[in-house]
PDB file of C-alpha atoms and ligand atoms in Angstrom:
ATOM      1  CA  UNK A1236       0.000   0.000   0.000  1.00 97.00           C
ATOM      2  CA  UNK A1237       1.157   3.305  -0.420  1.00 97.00           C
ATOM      3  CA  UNK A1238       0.394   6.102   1.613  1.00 98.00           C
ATOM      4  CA  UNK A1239       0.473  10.088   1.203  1.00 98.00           C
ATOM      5  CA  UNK A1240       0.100  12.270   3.754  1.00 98.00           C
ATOM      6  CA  UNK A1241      -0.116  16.257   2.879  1.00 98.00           C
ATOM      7  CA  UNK A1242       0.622  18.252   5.524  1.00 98.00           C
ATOM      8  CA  UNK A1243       1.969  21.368   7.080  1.00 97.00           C
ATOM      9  CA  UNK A1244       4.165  19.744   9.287  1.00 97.00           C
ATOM     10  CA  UNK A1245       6.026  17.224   7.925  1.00 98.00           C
ATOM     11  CA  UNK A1246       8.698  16.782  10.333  1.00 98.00           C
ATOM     12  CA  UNK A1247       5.857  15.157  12.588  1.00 97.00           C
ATOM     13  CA  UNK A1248       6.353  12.228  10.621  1.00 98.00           C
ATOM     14  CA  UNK A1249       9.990  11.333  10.740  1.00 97.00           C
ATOM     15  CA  UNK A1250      10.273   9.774  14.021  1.00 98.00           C
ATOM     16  CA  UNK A1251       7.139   7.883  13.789  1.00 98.00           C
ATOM     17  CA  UNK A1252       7.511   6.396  10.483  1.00 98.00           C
ATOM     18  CA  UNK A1253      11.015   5.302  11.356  1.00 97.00           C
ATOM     19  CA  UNK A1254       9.706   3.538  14.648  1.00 94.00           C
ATOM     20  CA  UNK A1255       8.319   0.265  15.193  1.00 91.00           C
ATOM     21  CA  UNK A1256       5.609  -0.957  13.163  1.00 94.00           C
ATOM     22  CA  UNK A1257       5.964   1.631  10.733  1.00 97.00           C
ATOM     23  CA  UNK A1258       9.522   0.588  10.093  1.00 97.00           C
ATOM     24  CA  UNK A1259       9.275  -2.868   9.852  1.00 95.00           C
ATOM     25  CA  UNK A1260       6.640  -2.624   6.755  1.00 97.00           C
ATOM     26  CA  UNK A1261       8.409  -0.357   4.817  1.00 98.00           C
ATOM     27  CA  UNK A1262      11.335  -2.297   5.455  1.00 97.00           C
ATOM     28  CA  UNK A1263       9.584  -5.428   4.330  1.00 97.00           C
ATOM     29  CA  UNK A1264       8.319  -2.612   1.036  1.00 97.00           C
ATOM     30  CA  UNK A1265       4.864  -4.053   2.207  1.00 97.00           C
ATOM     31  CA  UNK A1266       3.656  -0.117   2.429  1.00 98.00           C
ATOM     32  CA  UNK A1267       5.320   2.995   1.240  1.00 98.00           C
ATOM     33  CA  UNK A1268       4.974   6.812   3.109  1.00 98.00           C
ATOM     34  CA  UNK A1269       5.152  10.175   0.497  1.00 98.00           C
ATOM     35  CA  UNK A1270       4.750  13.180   3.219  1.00 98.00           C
ATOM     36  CA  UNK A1271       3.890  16.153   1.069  1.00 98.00           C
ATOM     37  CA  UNK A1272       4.001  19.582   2.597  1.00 98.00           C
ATOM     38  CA  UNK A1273       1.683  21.588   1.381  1.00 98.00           C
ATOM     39  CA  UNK A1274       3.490  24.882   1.756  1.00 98.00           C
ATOM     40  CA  UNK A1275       5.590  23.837  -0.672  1.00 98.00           C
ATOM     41  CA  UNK A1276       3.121  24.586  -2.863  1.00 98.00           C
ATOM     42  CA  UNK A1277       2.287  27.673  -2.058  1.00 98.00           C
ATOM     43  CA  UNK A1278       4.115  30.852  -4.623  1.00 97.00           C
ATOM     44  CA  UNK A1279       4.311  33.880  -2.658  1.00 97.00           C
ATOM     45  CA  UNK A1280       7.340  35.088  -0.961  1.00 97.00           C
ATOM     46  CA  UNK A1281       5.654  34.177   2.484  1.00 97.00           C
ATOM     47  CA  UNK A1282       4.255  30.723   1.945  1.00 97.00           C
ATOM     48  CA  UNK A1283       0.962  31.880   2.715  1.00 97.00           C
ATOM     49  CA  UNK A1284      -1.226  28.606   3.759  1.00 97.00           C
ATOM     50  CA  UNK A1285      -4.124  30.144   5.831  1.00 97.00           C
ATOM     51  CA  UNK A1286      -6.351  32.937   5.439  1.00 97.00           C
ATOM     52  CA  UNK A1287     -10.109  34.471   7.530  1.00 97.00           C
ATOM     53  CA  UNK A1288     -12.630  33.204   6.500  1.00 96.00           C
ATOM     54  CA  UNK A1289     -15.293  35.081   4.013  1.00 97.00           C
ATOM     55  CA  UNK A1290     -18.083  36.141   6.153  1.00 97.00           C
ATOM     56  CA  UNK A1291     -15.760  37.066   9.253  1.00 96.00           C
ATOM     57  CA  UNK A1292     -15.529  34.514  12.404  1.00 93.00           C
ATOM     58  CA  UNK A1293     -12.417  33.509  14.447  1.00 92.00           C
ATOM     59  CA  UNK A1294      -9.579  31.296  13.003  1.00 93.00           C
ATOM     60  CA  UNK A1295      -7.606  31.100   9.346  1.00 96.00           C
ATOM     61  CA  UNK A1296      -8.563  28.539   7.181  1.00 97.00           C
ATOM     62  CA  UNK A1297      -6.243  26.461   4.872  1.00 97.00           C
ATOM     63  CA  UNK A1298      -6.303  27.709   1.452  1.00 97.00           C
ATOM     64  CA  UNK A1299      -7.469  25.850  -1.632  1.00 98.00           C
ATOM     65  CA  UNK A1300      -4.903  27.145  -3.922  1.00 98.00           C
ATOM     66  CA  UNK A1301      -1.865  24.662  -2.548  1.00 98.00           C
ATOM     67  CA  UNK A1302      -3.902  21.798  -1.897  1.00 98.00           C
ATOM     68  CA  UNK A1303      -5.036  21.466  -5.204  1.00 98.00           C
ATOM     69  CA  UNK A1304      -1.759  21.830  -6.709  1.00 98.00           C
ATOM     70  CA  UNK A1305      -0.600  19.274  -4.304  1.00 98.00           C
ATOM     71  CA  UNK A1306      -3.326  16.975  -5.075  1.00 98.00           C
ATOM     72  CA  UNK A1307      -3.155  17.351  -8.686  1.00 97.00           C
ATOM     73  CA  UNK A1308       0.886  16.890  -8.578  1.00 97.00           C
ATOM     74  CA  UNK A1309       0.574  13.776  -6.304  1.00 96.00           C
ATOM     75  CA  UNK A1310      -2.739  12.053  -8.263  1.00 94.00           C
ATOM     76  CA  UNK A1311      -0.925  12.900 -11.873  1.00 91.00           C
ATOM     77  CA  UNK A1312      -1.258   9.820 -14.109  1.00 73.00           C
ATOM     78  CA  UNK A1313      -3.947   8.292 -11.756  1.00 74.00           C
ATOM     79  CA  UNK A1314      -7.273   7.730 -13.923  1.00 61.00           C
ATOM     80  CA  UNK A1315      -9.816   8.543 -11.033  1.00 56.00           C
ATOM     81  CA  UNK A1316     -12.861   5.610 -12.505  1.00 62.00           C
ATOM     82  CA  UNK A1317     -10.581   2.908 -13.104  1.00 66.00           C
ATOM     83  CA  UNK A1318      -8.707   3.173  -9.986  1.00 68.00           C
ATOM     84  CA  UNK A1319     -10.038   5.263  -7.351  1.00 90.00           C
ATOM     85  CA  UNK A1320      -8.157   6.405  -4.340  1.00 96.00           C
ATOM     86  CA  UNK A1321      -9.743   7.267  -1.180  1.00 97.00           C
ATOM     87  CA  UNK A1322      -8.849  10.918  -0.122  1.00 98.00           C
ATOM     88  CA  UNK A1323      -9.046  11.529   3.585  1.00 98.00           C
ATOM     89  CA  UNK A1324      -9.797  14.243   5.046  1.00 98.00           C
ATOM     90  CA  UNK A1325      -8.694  13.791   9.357  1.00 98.00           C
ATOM     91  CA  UNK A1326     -11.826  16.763  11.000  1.00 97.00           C
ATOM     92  CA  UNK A1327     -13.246  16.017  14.414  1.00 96.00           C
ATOM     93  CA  UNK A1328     -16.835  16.495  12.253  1.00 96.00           C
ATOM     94  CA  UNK A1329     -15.967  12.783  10.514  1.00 97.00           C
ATOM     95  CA  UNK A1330     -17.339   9.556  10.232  1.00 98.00           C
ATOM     96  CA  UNK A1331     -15.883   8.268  13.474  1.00 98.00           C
ATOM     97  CA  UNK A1332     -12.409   6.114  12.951  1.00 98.00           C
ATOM     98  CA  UNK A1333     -13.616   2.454  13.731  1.00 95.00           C
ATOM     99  CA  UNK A1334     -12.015  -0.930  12.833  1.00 93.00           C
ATOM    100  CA  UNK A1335     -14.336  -1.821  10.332  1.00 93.00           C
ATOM    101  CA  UNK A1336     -13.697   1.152   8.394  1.00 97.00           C
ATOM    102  CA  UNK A1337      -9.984   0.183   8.786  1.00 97.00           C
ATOM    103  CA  UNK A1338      -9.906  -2.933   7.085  1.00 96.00           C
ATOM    104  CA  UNK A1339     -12.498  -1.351   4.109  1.00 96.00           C
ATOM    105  CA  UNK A1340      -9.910   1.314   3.399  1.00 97.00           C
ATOM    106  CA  UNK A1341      -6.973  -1.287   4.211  1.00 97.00           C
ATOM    107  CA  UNK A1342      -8.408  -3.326   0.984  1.00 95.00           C
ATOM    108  CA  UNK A1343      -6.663   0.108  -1.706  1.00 95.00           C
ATOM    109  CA  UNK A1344      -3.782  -0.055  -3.297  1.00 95.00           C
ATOM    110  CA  UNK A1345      -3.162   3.734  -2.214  1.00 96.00           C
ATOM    111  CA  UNK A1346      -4.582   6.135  -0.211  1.00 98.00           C
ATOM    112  CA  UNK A1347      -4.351   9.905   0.445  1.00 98.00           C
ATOM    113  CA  UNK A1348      -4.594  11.685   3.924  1.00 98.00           C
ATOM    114  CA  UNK A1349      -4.909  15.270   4.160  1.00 98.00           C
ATOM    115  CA  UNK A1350      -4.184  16.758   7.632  1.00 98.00           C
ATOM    116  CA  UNK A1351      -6.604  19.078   8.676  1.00 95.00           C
ATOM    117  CA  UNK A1352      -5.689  22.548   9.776  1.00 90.00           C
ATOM    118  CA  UNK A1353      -6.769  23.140  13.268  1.00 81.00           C
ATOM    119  CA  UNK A1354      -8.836  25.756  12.874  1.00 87.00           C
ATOM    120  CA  UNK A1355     -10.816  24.742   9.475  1.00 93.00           C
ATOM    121  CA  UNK A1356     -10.285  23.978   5.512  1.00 96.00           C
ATOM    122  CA  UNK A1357     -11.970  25.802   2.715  1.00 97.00           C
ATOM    123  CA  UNK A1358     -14.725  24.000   1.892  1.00 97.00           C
ATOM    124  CA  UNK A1359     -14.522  23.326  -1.641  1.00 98.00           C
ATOM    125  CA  UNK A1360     -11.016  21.450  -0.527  1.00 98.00           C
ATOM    126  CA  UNK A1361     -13.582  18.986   0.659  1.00 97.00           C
ATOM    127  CA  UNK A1362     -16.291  19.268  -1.920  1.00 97.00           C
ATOM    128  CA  UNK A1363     -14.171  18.796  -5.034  1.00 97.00           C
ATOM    129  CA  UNK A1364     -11.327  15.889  -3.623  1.00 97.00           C
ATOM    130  CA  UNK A1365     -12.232  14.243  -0.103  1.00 98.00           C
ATOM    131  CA  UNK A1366     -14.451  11.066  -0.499  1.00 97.00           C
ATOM    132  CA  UNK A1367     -13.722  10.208   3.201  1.00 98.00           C
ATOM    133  CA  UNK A1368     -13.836  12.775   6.490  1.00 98.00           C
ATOM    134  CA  UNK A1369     -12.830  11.003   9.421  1.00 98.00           C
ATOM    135  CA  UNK A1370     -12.732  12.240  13.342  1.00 98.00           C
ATOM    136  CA  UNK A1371     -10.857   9.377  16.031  1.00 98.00           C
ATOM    137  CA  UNK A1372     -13.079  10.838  18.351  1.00 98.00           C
ATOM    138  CA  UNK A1373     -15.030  12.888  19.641  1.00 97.00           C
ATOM    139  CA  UNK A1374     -12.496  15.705  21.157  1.00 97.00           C
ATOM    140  CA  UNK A1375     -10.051  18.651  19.491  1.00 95.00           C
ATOM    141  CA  UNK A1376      -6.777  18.275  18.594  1.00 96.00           C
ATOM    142  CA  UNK A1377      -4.625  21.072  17.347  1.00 94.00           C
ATOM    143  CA  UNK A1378      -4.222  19.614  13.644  1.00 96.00           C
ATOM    144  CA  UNK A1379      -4.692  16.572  11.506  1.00 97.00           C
ATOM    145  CA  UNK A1380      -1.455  14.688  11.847  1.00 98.00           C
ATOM    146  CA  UNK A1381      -1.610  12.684  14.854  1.00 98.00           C
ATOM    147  CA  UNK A1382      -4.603  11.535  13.428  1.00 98.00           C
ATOM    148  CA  UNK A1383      -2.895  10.523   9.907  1.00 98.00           C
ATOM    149  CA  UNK A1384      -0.624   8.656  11.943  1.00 98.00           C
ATOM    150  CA  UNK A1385      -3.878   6.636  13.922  1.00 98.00           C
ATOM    151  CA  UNK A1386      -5.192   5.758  10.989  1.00 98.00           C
ATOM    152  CA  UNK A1387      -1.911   4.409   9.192  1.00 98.00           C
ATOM    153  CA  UNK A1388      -1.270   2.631  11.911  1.00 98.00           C
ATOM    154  CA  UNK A1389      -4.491   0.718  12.066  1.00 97.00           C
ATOM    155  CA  UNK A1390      -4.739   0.611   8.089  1.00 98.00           C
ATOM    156  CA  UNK A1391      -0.489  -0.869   8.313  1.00 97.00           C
ATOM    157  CA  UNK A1392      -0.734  -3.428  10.922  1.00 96.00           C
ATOM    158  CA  UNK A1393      -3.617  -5.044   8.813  1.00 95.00           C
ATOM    159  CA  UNK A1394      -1.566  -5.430   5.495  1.00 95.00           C
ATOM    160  CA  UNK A1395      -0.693  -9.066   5.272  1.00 92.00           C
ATOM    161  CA  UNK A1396       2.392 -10.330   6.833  1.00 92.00           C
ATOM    162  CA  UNK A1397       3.392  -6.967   8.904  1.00 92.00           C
ATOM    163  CA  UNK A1398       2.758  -8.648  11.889  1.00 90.00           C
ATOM    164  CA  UNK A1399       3.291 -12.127  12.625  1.00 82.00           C
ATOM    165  CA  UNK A1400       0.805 -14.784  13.069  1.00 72.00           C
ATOM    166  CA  UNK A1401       0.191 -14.314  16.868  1.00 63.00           C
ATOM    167  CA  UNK A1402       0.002 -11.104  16.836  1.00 67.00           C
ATOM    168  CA  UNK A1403      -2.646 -10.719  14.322  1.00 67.00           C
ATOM    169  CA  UNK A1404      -4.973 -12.662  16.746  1.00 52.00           C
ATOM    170  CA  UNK A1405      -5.620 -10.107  18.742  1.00 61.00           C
ATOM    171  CA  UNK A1406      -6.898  -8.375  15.966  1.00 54.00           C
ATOM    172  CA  UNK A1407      -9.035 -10.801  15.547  1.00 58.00           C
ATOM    173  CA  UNK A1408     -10.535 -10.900  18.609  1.00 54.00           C
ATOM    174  CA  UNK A1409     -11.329  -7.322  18.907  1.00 67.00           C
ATOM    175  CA  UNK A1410     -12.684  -7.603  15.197  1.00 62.00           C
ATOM    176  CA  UNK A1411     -14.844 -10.277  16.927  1.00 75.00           C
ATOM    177  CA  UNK A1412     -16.629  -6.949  18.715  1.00 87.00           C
ATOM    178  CA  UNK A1413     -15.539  -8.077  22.230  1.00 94.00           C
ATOM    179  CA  UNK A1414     -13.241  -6.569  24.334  1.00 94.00           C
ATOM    180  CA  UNK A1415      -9.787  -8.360  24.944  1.00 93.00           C
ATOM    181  CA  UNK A1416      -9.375 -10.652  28.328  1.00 96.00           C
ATOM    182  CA  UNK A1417      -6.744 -10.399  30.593  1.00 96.00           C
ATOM    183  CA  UNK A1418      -3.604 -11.324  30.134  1.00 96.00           C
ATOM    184  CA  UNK A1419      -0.675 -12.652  32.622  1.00 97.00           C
ATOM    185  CA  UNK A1420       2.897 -13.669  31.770  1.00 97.00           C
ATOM    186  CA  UNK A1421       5.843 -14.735  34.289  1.00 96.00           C
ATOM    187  CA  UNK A1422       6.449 -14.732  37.096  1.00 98.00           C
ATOM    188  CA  UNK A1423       2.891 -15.809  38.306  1.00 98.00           C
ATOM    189  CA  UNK A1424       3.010 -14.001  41.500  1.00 98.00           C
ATOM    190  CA  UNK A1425       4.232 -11.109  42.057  1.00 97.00           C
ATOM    191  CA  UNK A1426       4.210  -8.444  44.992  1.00 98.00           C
ATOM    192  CA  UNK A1427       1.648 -10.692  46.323  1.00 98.00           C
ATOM    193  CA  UNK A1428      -0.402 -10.461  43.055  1.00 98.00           C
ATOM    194  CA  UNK A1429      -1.506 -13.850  41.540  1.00 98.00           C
ATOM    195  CA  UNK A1430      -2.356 -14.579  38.206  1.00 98.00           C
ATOM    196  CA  UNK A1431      -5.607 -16.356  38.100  1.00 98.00           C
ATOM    197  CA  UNK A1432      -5.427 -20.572  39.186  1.00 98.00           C
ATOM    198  CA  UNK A1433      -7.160 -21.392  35.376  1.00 98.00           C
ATOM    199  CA  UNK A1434      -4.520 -20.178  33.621  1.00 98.00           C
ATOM    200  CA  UNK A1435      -1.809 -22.109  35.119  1.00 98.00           C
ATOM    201  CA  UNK A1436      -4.156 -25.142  35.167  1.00 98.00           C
ATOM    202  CA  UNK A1437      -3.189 -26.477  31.440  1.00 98.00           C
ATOM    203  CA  UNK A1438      -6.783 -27.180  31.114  1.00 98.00           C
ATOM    204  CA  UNK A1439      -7.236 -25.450  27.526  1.00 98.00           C
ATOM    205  CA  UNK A1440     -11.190 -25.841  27.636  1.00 98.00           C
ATOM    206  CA  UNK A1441     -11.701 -23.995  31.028  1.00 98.00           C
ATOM    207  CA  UNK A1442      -9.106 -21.190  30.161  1.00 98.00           C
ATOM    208  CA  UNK A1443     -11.070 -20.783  26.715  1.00 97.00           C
ATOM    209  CA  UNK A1444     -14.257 -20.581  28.714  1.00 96.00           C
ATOM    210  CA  UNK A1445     -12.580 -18.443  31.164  1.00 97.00           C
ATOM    211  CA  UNK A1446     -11.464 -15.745  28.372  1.00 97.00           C
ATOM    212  CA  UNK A1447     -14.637 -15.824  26.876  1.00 96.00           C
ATOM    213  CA  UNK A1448     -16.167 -14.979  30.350  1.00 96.00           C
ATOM    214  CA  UNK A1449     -13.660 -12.055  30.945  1.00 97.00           C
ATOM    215  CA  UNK A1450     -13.911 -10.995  27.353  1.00 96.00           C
ATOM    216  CA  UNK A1451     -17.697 -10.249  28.423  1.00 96.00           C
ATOM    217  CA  UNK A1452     -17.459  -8.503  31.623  1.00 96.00           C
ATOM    218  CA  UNK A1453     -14.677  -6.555  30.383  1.00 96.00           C
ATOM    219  CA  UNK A1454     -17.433  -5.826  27.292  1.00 95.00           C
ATOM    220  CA  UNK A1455     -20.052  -5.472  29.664  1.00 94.00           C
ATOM    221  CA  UNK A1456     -18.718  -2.523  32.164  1.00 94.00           C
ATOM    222  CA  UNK A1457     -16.177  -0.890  30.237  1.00 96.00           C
ATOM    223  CA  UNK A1458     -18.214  -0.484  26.170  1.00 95.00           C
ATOM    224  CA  UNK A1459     -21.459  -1.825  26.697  1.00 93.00           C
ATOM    225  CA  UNK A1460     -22.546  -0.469  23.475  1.00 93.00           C
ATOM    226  CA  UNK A1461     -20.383  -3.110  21.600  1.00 92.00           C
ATOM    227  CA  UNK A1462     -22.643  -6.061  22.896  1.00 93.00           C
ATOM    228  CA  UNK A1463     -25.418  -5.511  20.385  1.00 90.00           C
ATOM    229  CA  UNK A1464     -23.479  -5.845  17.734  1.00 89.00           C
ATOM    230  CA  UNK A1465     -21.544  -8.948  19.166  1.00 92.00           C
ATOM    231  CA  UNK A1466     -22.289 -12.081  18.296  1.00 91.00           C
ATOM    232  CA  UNK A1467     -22.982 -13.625  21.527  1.00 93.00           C
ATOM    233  CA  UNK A1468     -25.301 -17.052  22.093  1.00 93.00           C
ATOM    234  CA  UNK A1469     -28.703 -16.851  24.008  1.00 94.00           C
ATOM    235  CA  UNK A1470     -26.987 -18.719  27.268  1.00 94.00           C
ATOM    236  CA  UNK A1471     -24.466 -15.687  27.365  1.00 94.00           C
ATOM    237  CA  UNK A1472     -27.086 -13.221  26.457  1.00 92.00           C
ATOM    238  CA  UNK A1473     -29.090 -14.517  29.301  1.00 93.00           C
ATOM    239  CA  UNK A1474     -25.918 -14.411  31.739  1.00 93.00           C
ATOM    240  CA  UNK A1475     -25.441 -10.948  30.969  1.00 91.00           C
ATOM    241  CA  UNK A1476     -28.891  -9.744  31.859  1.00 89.00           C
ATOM    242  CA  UNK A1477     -28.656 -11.945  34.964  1.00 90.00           C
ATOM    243  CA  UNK A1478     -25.585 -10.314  35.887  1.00 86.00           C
ATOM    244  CA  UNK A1479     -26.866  -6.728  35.207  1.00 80.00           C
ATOM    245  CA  UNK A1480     -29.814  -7.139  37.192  1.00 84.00           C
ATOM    246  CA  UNK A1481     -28.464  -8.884  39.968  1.00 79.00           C
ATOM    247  CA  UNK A1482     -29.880 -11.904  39.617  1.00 78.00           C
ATOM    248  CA  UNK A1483     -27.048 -14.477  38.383  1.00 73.00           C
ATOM    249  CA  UNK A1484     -23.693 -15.247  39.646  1.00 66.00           C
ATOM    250  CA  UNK A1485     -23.646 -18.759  37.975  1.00 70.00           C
ATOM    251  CA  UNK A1486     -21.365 -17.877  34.344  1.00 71.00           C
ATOM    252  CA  UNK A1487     -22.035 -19.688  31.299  1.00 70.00           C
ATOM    253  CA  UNK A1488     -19.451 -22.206  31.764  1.00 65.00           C
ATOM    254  CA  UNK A1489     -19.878 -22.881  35.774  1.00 58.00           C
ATOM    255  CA  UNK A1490     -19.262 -21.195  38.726  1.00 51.00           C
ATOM    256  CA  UNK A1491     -17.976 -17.159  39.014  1.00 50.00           C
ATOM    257  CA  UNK A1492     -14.008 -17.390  38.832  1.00 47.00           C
ATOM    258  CA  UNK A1493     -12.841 -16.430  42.299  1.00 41.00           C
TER     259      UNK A1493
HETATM  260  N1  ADE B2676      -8.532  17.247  13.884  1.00 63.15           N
HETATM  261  C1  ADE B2676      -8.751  17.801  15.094  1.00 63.15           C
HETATM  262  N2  ADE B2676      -9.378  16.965  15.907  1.00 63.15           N
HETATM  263  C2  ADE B2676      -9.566  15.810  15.208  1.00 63.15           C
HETATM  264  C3  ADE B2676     -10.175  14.574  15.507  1.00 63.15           C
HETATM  265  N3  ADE B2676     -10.714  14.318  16.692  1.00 63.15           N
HETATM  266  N4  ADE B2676     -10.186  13.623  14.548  1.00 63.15           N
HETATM  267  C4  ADE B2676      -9.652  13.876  13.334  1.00 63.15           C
HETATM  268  N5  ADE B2676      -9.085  15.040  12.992  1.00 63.15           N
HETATM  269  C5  ADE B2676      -9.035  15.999  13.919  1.00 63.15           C
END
């Protein structure tokens, strides 16, 4: 996959991109990074990128002029209806960043990320190139480039074979639309803190049914909202109303751990 990024900041970029995940799949040329900055496109002895808005208000808005130019520099030879490329636009009034829409725009070849300016982009930036405006939550930041770097991250550690088999599980299991269980490695006490008797027991069928259980209580106090779209069976459905109205401590498989 390749990835562009236009922003006014580019130096945000280089440690990130060189770190970690980032590094290992363009190591592996599994993805590719092009940081454009967009007042390099700009032709006035200032590198003017902002200006007030028409109509007065607080705040400078990014200016058309060098986006398009970047836009049509960095799409040249791309025919737009054989190929499309998603163009992002990061605004805290987007579609909210979610994993689904991850692996959807994972599936491109390319795609283009324009970092917001904090305080607003001329509209027809949006209008005449962004086909996706996406917000990774619902608070402020001060631009559009943490965000870039969100989305990459979620869109990179999805392309096939930048992480390694285990690893990918866990994706898997949060694609699942539960919450993760707990986890424990060595030693298995520590400062008078135990891991939990199951998981040492080597019984595979009672830890499985012990995750699962976790895996819904975690679901059920911390993001309730992601148990109607879970795919959950009518014993743990039950369970979980039991639970919630105080009327079940039995769990699906047994006994309450503990
Ligand atoms: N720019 C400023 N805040 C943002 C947010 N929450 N998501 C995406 N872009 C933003």
């Amino acid at each position: 996959m390749r990835i562009d990024i236009l922003t006014l900041f580019p130096q945000f970029f280089s440690t990130p991109l060189q770190s970690a995940i980032f590094q290992r799949a363009q190591e592996k040329a599994l993805v590719s990074f092009n940081i454009w900055n967009i007042r390099q496109y700009t032709h006035d002895k200032h590198h003017v990128v902002d200006d007030y808005p028409f109509g007065g208000g607080a705040g400078m808005l990014l200016k058309p002029e060098p986006v398009f130019e970047a836009l049509e520099d960095i799409l040249q030879g791309q025919t737009a209806k054989t190929d499309p490329v998603p163009i992002i636009l990061t605004t805290p009034q987007g579609e909210k960043f979610s994993q689904p829409l991850a692996h959807k725009l994972a599936q491109h070849r390319r795609i283009i990320i324009i970092c917001g300016h904090y305080e607003g982009v001329d509209d027809r930036i949006r209008e005449h190139w962004v086909t996706h405006e996406i917000s990774i939550g619902d608070y402020v930041l001060s631009g559009g480039e943490l965000p870039a770097l969100v989305i990459s991250d979620a869109l990179v550690r999805l392309m096939p074979g930048v992480l390694g088999s285990e690893e990918s599980a866990t994706d898997d299991s949060f694609s699942g639309g539960l919450l993760e269980y707990p986890q424990f490695t060595r030693p298995a006490e520590f400062h008078g803190l135990k891991v939990p008797d199951v998981l040492l027991s080597g019984n595979h069928a009672k830890i499985s049914a012990w995750r699962r259980e976790q895996s819904l209580l975690k679901t059920a106090s911390q993001r309730p909202d992601l148990l109607e779209k879970a795919c959950l069976s009518s014993k743990e459905k039950d369970w979980l109303s039991g639970l919630i109205s105080g009327t079940n401590r039995e769990t699906p498989s047994g006994k309450l751990p503990g």
